[in-house]
XYZ file of C-alpha atoms in Angstrom:
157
model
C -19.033 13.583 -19.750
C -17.228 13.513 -23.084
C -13.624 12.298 -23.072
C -11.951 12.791 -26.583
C -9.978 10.177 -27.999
C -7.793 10.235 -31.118
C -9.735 6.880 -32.789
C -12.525 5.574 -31.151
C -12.580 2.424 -33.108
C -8.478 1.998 -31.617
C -10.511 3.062 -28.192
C -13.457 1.090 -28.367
C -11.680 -2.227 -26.669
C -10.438 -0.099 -23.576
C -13.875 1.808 -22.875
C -16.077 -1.082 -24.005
C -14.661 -3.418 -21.177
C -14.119 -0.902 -18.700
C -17.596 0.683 -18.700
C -19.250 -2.933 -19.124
C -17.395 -3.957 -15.337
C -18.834 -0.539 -14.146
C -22.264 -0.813 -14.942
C -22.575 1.297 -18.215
C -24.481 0.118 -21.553
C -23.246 0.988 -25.001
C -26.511 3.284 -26.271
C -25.510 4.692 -29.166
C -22.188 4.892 -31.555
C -20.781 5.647 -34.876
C -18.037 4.977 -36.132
C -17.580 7.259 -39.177
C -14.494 7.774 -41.329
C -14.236 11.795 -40.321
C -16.005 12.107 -36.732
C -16.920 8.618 -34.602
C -18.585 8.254 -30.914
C -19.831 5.665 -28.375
C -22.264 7.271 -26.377
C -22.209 5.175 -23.007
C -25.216 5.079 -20.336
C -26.055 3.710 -16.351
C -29.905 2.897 -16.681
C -29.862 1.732 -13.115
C -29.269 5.030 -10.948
C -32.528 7.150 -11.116
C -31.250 9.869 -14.381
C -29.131 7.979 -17.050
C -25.547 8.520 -16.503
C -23.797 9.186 -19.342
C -20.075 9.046 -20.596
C -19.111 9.287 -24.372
C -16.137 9.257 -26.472
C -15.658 11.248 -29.387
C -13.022 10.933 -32.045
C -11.146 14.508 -31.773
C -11.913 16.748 -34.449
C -10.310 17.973 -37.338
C -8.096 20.214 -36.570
C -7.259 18.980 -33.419
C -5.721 15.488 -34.492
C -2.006 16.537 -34.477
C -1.947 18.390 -31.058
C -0.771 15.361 -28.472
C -2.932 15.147 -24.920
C -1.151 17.174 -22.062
C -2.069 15.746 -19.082
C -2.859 19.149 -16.360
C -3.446 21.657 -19.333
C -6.207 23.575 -19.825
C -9.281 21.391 -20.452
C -7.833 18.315 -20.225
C -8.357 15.674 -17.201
C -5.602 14.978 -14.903
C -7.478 11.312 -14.077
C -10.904 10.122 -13.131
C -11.369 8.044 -10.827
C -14.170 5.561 -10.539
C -15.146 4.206 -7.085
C -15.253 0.371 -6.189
C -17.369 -1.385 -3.811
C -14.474 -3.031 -1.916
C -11.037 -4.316 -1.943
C -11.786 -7.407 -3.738
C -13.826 -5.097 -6.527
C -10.707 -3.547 -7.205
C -8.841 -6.692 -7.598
C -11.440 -8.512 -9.713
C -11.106 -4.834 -12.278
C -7.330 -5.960 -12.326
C -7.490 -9.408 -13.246
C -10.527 -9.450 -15.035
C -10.032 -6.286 -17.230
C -6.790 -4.783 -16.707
C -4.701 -7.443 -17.161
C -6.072 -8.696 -20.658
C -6.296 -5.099 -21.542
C -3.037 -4.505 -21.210
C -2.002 -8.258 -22.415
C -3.729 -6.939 -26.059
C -1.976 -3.500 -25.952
C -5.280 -1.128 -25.196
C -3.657 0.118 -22.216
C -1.441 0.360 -19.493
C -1.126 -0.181 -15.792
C 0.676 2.329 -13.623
C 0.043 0.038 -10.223
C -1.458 -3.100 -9.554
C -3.860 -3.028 -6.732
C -2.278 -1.495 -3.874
C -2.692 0.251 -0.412
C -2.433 4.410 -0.958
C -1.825 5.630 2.532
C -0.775 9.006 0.960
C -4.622 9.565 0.255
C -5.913 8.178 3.534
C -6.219 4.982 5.591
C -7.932 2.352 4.020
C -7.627 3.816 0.780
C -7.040 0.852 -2.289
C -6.666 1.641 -5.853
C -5.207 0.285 -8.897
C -4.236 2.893 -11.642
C -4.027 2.918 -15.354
C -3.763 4.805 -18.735
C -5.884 3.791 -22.248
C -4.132 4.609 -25.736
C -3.786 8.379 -25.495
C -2.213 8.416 -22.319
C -5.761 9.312 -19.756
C -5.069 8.293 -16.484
C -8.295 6.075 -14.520
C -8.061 4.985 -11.341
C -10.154 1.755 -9.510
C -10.423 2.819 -5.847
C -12.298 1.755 -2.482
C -11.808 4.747 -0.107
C -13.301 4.209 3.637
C -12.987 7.928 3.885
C -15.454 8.831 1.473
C -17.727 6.191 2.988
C -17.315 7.530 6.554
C -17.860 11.550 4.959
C -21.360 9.959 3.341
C -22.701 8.765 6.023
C -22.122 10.905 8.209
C -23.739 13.326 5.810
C -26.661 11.351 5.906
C -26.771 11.204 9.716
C -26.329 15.505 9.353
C -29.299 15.881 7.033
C -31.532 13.830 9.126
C -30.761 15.789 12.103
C -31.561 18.782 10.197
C -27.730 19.763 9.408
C -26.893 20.131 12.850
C -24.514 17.343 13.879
């Protein structure tokens, strides 16, 4: 995944301590005066994960991020192991992020019953305005494993 930022080095803060919490390792980066990256890996899952940001390219530096347009995220979401997961993200990362002006929190940890029971989630913007989102969601849990108990009953549950 490649998420396009207008200056990585402005970036770097945000994405550095948000993909540290979640696991990632910083692989690779430049930080050039015309075109910078940090390229952004998971060693630990069985193919490398990886996420990078780019600094947006010439041409492209004056147009402003629309969040819902064509080719641009509406949010990601990244999935927690638990309630408490989502809380240590907000105090651990969040907060100081936001205390040092690399981003901004939409909600503190919270209960989203709009998006299921059970669901928790904190949600949050970096410089240019992406929104991320921190979330535990039973649901999904419940959908995986019974998944799991489909395919070892040969799909027929």
């Amino acid at each position: 995944m490649t998420i396009n930022v207008s200056c990585v080095a402005r970036s770097s803060p945000f994405y550095s301590a948000m993909f540290k919490y979640f696991g990632y390792e910083l692989a690779d980066s430049s930080y050039g005066k015309e075109y910078g990256y940090e390229d952004w890996k998971r060693w630990d899952l069985e193919t490398p994960h990886e996420i990078s940001i780019c600094q947006v390219r010439e041409g492209f530096k004056d147009k402003e991020y629309c969040r819902g347009a064509l080719g641009h995220h509406d949010h990601i979401a990244f999935s927690a192991s638990d309630r408490k997961d989502v809380d240590r993200f907000y105090r651990d990362v969040l907060l100081p992020l936001e205390k040092e002006g690399h981003c901004s929190i939409q909600d503190a940890p919270c209960d989203c019953p709009e998006y299921g029971e059970g669901y928790y989630a904190t949600f949050f913007f970096d410089r240019d305005g992406f929104k991320y989102e921190f979330v535990v969601n039973p649901n999904h849990l419940l959908k995986m494993n019974q998944r799991k108990v489909d395919q070892g009953s040969g799909g027929k549950g």
